[in-house]
XYZ file of C-alpha atoms in Angstrom:
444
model
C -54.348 90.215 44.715
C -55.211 86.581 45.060
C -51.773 84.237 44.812
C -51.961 82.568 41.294
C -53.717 78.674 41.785
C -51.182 75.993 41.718
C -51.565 73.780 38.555
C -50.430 70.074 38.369
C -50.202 68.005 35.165
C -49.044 64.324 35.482
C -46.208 63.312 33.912
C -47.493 59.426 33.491
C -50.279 57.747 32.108
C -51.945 55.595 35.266
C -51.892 51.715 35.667
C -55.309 50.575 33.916
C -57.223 49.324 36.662
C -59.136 46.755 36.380
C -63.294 47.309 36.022
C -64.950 45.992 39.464
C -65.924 42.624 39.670
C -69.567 42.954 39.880
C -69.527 44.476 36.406
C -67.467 41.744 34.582
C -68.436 38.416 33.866
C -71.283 36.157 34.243
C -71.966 38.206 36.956
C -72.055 41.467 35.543
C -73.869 40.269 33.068
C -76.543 38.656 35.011
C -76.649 42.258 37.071
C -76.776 44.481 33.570
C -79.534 42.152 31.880
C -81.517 40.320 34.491
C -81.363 42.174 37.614
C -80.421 45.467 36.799
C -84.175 46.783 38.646
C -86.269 45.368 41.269
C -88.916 44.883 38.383
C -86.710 43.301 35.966
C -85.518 40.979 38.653
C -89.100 39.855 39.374
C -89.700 39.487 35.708
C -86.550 37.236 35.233
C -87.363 35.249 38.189
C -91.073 34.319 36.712
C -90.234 33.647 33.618
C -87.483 31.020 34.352
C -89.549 29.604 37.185
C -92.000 29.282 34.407
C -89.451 28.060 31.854
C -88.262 25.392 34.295
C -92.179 24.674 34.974
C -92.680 24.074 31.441
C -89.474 22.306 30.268
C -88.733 19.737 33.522
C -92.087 17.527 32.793
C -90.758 17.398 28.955
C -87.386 16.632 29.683
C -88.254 13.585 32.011
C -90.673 12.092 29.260
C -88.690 12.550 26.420
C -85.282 11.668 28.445
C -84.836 9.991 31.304
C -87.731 7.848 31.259
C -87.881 7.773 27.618
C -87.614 3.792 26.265
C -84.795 3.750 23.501
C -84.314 0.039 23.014
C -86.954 -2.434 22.256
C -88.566 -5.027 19.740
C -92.433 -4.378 19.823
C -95.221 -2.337 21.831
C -93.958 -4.707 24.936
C -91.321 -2.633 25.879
C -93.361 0.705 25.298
C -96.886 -0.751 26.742
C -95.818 0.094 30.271
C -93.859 2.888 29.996
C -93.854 6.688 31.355
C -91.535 8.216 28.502
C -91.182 8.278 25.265
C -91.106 4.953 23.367
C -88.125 5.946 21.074
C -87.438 2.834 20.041
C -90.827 2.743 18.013
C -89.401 5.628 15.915
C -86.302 4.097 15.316
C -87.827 1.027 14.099
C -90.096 3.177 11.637
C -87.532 5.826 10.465
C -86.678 4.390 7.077
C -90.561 4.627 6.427
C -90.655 7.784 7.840
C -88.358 8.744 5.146
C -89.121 6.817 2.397
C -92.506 5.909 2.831
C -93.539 2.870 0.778
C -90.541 3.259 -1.323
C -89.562 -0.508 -2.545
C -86.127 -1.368 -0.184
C -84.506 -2.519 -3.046
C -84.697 0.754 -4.827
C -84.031 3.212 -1.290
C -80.855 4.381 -2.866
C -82.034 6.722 -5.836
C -83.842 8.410 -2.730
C -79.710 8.473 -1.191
C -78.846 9.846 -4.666
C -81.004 12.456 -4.764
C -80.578 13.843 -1.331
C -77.217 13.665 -1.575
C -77.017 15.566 -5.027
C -79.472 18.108 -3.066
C -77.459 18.647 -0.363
C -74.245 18.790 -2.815
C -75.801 21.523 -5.174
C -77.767 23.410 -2.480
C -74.830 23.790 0.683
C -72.309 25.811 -1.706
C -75.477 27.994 -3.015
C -76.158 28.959 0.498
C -72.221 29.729 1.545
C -71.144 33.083 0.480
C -67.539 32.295 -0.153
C -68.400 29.540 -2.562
C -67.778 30.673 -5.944
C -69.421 29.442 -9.275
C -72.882 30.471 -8.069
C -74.569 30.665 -11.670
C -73.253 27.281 -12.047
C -74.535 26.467 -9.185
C -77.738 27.651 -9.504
C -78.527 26.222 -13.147
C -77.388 23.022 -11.914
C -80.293 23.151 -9.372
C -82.613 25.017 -11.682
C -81.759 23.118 -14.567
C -80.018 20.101 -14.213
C -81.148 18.572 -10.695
C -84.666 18.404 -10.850
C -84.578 16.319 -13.998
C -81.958 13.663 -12.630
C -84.202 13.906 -9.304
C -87.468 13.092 -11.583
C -85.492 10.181 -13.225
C -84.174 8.444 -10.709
C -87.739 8.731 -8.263
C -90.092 7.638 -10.581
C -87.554 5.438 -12.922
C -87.999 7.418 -16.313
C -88.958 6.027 -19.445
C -92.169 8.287 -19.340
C -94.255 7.101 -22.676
C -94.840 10.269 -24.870
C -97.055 9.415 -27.761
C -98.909 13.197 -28.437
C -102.518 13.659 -29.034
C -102.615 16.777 -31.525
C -102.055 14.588 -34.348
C -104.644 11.922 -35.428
C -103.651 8.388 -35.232
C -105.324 7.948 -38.624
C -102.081 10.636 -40.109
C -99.270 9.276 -38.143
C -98.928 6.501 -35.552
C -99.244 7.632 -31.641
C -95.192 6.788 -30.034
C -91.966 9.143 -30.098
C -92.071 10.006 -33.394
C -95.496 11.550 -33.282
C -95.186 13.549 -30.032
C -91.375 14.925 -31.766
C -93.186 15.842 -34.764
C -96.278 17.524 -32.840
C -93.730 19.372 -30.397
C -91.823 20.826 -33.807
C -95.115 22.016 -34.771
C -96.112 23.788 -31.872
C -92.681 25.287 -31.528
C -92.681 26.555 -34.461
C -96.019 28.067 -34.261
C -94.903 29.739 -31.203
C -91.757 31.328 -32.417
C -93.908 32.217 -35.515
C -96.467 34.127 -33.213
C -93.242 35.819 -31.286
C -91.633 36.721 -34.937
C -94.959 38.180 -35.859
C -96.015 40.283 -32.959
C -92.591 41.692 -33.027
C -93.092 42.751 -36.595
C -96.135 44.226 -35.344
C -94.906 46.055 -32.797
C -91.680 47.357 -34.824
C -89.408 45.408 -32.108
C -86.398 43.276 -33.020
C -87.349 39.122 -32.718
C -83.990 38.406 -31.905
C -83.791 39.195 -27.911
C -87.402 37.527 -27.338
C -87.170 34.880 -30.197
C -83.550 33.977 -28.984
C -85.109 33.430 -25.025
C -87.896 31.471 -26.353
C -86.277 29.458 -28.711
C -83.401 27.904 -25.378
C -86.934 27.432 -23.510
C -88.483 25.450 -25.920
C -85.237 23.621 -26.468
C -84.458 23.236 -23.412
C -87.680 21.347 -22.545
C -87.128 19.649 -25.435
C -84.261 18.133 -23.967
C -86.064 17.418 -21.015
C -88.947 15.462 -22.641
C -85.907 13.620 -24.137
C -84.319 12.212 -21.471
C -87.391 11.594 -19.332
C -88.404 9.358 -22.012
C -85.321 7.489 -22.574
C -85.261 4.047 -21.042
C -82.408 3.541 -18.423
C -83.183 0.466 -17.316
C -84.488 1.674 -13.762
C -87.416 -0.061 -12.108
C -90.580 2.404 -12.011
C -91.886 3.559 -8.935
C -95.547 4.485 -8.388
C -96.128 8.037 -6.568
C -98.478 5.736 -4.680
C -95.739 3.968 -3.032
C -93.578 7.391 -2.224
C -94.087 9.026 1.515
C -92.229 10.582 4.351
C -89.770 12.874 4.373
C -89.470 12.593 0.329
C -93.178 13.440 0.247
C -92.374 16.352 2.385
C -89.486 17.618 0.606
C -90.973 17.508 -2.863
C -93.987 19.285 -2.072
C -92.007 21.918 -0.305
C -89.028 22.625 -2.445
C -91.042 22.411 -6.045
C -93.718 25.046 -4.416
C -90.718 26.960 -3.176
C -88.765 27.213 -6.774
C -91.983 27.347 -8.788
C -93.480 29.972 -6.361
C -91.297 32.545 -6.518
C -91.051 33.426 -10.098
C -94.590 32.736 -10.705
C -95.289 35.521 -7.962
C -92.643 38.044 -9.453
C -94.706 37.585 -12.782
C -97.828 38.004 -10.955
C -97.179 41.589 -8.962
C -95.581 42.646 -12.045
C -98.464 42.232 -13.869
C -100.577 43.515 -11.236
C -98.356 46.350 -11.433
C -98.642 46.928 -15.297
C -99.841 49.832 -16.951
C -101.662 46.947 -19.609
C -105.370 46.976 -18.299
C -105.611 42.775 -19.391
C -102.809 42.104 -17.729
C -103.632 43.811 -14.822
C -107.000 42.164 -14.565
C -106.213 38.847 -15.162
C -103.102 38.817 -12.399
C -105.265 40.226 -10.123
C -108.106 38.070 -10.687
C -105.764 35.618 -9.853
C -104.060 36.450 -7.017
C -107.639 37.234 -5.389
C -109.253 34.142 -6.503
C -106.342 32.278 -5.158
C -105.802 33.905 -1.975
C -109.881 34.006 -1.225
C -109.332 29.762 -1.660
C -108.119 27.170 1.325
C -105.411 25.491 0.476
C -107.501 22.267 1.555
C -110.281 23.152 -1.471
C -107.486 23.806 -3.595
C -106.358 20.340 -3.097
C -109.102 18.387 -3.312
C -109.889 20.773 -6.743
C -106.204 19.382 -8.217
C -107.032 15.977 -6.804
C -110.986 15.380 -7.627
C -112.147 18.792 -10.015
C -109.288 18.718 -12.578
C -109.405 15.579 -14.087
C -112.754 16.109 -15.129
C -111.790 19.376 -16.648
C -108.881 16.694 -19.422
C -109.479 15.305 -22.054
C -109.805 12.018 -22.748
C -106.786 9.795 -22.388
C -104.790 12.781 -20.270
C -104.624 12.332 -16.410
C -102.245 13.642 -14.409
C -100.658 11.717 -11.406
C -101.869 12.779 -7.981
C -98.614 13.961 -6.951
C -98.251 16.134 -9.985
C -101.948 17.535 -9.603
C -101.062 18.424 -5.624
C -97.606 20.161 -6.710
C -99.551 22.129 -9.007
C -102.217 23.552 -7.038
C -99.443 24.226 -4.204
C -97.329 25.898 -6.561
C -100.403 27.751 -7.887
C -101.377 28.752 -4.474
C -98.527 29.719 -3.060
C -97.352 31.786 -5.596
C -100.754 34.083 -5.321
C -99.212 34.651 -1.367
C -96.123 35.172 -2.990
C -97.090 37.933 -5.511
C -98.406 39.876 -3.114
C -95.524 39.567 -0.506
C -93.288 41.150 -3.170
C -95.826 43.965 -4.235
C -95.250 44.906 -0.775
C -91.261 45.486 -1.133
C -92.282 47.085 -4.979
C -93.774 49.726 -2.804
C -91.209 50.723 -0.937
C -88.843 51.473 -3.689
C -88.489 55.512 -3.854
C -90.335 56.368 -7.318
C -86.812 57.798 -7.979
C -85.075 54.970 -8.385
C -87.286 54.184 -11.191
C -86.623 57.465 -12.718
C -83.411 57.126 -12.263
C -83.366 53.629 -14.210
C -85.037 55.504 -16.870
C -82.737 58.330 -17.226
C -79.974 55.846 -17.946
C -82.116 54.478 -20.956
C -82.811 51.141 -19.464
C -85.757 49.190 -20.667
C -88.914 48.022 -18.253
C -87.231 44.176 -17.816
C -83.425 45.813 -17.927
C -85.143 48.289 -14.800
C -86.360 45.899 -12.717
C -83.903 42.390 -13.276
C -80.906 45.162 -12.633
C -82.482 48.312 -10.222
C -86.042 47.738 -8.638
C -86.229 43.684 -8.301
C -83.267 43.294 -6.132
C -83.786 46.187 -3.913
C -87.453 45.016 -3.583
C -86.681 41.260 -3.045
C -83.850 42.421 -0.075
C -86.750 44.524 1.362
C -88.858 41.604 1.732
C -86.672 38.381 2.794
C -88.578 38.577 6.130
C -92.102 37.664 3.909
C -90.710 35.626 1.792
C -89.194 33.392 4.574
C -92.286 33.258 6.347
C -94.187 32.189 3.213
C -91.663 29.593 2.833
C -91.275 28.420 6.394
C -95.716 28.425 6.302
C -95.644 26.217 3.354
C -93.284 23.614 4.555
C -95.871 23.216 7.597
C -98.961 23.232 5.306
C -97.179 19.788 2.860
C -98.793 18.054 6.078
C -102.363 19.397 4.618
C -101.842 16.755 1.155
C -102.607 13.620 3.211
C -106.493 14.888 2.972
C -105.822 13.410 -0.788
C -104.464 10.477 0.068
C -100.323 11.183 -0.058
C -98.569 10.013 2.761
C -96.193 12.874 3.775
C -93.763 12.690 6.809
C -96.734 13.780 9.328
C -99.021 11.014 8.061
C -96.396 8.405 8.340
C -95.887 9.037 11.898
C -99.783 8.845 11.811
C -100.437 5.741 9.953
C -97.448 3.969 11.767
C -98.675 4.601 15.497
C -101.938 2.475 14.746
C -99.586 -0.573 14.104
C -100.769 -3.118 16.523
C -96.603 -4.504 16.964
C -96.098 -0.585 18.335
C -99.665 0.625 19.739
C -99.151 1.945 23.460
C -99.993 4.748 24.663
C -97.190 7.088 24.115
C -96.718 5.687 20.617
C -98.223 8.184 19.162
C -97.239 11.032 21.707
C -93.631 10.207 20.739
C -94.146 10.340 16.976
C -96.089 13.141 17.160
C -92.852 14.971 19.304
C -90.361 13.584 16.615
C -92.514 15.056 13.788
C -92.244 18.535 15.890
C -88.720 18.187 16.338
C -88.179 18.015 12.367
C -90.289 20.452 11.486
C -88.942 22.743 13.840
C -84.923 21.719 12.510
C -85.933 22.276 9.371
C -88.030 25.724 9.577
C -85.551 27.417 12.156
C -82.991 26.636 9.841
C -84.291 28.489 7.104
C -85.231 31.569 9.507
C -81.987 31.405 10.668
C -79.754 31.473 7.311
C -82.366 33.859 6.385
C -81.374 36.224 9.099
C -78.355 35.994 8.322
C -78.769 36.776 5.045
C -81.059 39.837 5.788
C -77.391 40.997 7.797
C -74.810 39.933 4.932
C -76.984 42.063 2.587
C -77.967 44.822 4.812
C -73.895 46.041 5.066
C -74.102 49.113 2.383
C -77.337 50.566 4.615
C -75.446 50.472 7.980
């Protein structure tokens, strides 16, 4: 018989030891993820070489021989880098444009009350979001519209002939009742129709039409603030008011629109698709000069729109066409149970998708809707085709200035306007990443 095998169990745990120093560190790291292969190695060496190719040349102009001090083109005429003090002396035009100097800080006020409602939206933690959120809705864009342009906007109406009632206030208050109530009137009528309640429908479009209302109020009072032409606003302020009213008015607009592509109602099918093809098929360079040249034609007499106003429109218009159809996309992806699920629980069609389908959808496609966002912050630079000065033509008109011509004038403004863009669109990709993580936790 073979002797039984001697056994040995240890008594006590061993000493950790500690890992080998060409797995740790920067060096094990370097090993692991740049040199862990004789291909990957060759790889990482070309592509920094090439990095280093690429970056060393900008560096030096933008850097060390860059000019940051300076009075006029003299100290920029002879230079090899990057006249930075030309771009210092222009960046209050680059952000206010023509704005009168006197009048720069409603532009302050605004930003500022931007950045205060806008930083606790975007931060979890923050609480009071629905206050939040109407305040920016609601609330900022008409203290924002006040404070720009000055106010006191003249409402006399147009509905009413002059020969029955005097055009001022009075007359546009007493045409506004009448259309209100006309409206609400339709409402209580169709619902009667139908053999719906009014009150859910008549209650939402009673706080709209009072709400703007209040709106046309206030925009018409007088507050004693000097008025400022669109003409005369540029830069940055051009830039952000393009981009954040096509934003806001963009995305509802295209929820409306893929829901109604969606619907099971063949005239509001057609029509929201008719749209969204008619819109998409259009540049948004025809659709500009259409808002800026076409539309007034298409008024009445005695109605014009300001330029501005006509541009925000057709960007809003346009982008919310893009829009629609980037949502349709994350409407498709939602299981058709989900929707029968909804059902089951006896919710209505809005009650389905504000509470089940919308916000699935919408978290689906933050990627698209970033994108859309991030490509229409780039195309505000296409409105200076109809004469608005945004932050890109600033830089434009400024580097012609005969106190600042050189030539890297206009190489340097044209790397500053980069430089914003890009802060400003990886930004949003970047808190929109993050929020694809914060609301991807239940799926992990």
């Amino acid at each position: 018989m073979n002797a039984p095998a001697k056994s040995f169990v240890r008594r006590a745990l061993i000493e950790p030891q500690a890992a080998p120093r060409s797995t740790v560190g920067i060096t094990g790291w370097m090993r692991q993820n740049l040199f862990s292969s004789p291909l990957n190695s060759i790889m990482t060496i070309l592509i920094l070489t090439f990095i280093v190719w690429m970056v060393t040349p900008f560096i030096r102009f933008t850097l060390i021989n860059a000019v940051w001090e300076g009075a006029d083109r003299s100290v920029c005429a002879t230079a090899t880098g990057a006249c930075w003090a030309y771009v210092k002396a222009y960046l209050p035009q680059f952000i206010y444009g023509r704005y009168p100097i006197a009048e720069r800080w409603r532009v302050d006020i605004v930003f500022l009350l931007l950045v205060i409602g806008l930083v606790p939206l975007l931060i979890p933690r923050v609480p009071f979001k629905r206050l939040n959120a109407l305040f920016l809705i609601g609330v900022f864009p008409i203290i924002a519209f006040i404070l720009l342009t000055g106010g006191h906007v003249r409402l006399t109406g147009s509905l009413i002939p002059s020969s029955v009632m005097a055009p001022g206030p009075l007359r546009f208050a007493v045409q506004y009742a009448l259309v209100s109530a006309l409206i609400l009137g339709g409402l209580a009528l169709f619902a009667r129709l139908a053999g719906r309640p009014f009150y859910g429908s008549g209650t939402t479009a009673a706080v709209i039409l009072g709400y703007i209302a209040v709106v046309l109020f206030l925009v018409g009072l007088d507050f004693g603030l000097v008025p400022v032409e669109t003409a005369n606003w540029g830069g940055l302020l051009v830039t952000l008011v393009v981009a954040i009213t096509g934003m806001v008015a963009a995305l509802p607009l295209g929820i409306l629109l893929t829901l109604g592509r969606r619907s099971n109602m063949p005239v509001v099918k057609l029509a929201s698709t008719i749209f969204i093809e008619v819109w998409r098929g259009v540049p948004l360079i025809t659709v500009l000069f259409m808002a800026s040249v076409m539309l007034p034609l298409f008024l009445p007499d005695g109605v014009s729109f300001d330029k501005l106003l006509r541009a925000l429109i057709g960007v809003a218009l346009f982008q919310a066409a893009y829009m629609a159809e980037t949502i349709r996309g994350g409407l498709q992806a939602i299981p058709r149970g989900q929707y029968e699920g909804a059902m089951a629980l006896g919710l209505g069609y809005w009650q389905m998708m504000q509470k089940i389908v919308l916000p699935q959808a919408l978290r689906i496609v933050i990627p698209g809707i970033v994108g859309s966002f991030i490509s229409l912050f780039k195309d505000t630079t296409l409105v200076i085709i109809i004469g608005l000065y945004d932050f890109l033509g600033q830089i434009q008109a400024s580097a012609n200035d005969v106190k600042w011509a050189s030539p890297v004038t206009g190489l340097t403004g044209y790397i500053f306007a980069a430089m914003v863009f890009w802060a400003f669109c990886f930004s949003m990709s970047r808190y929109a990443a993050f929020t694809e993580r914060r609301l991807d936790r239940g799926r992990r």
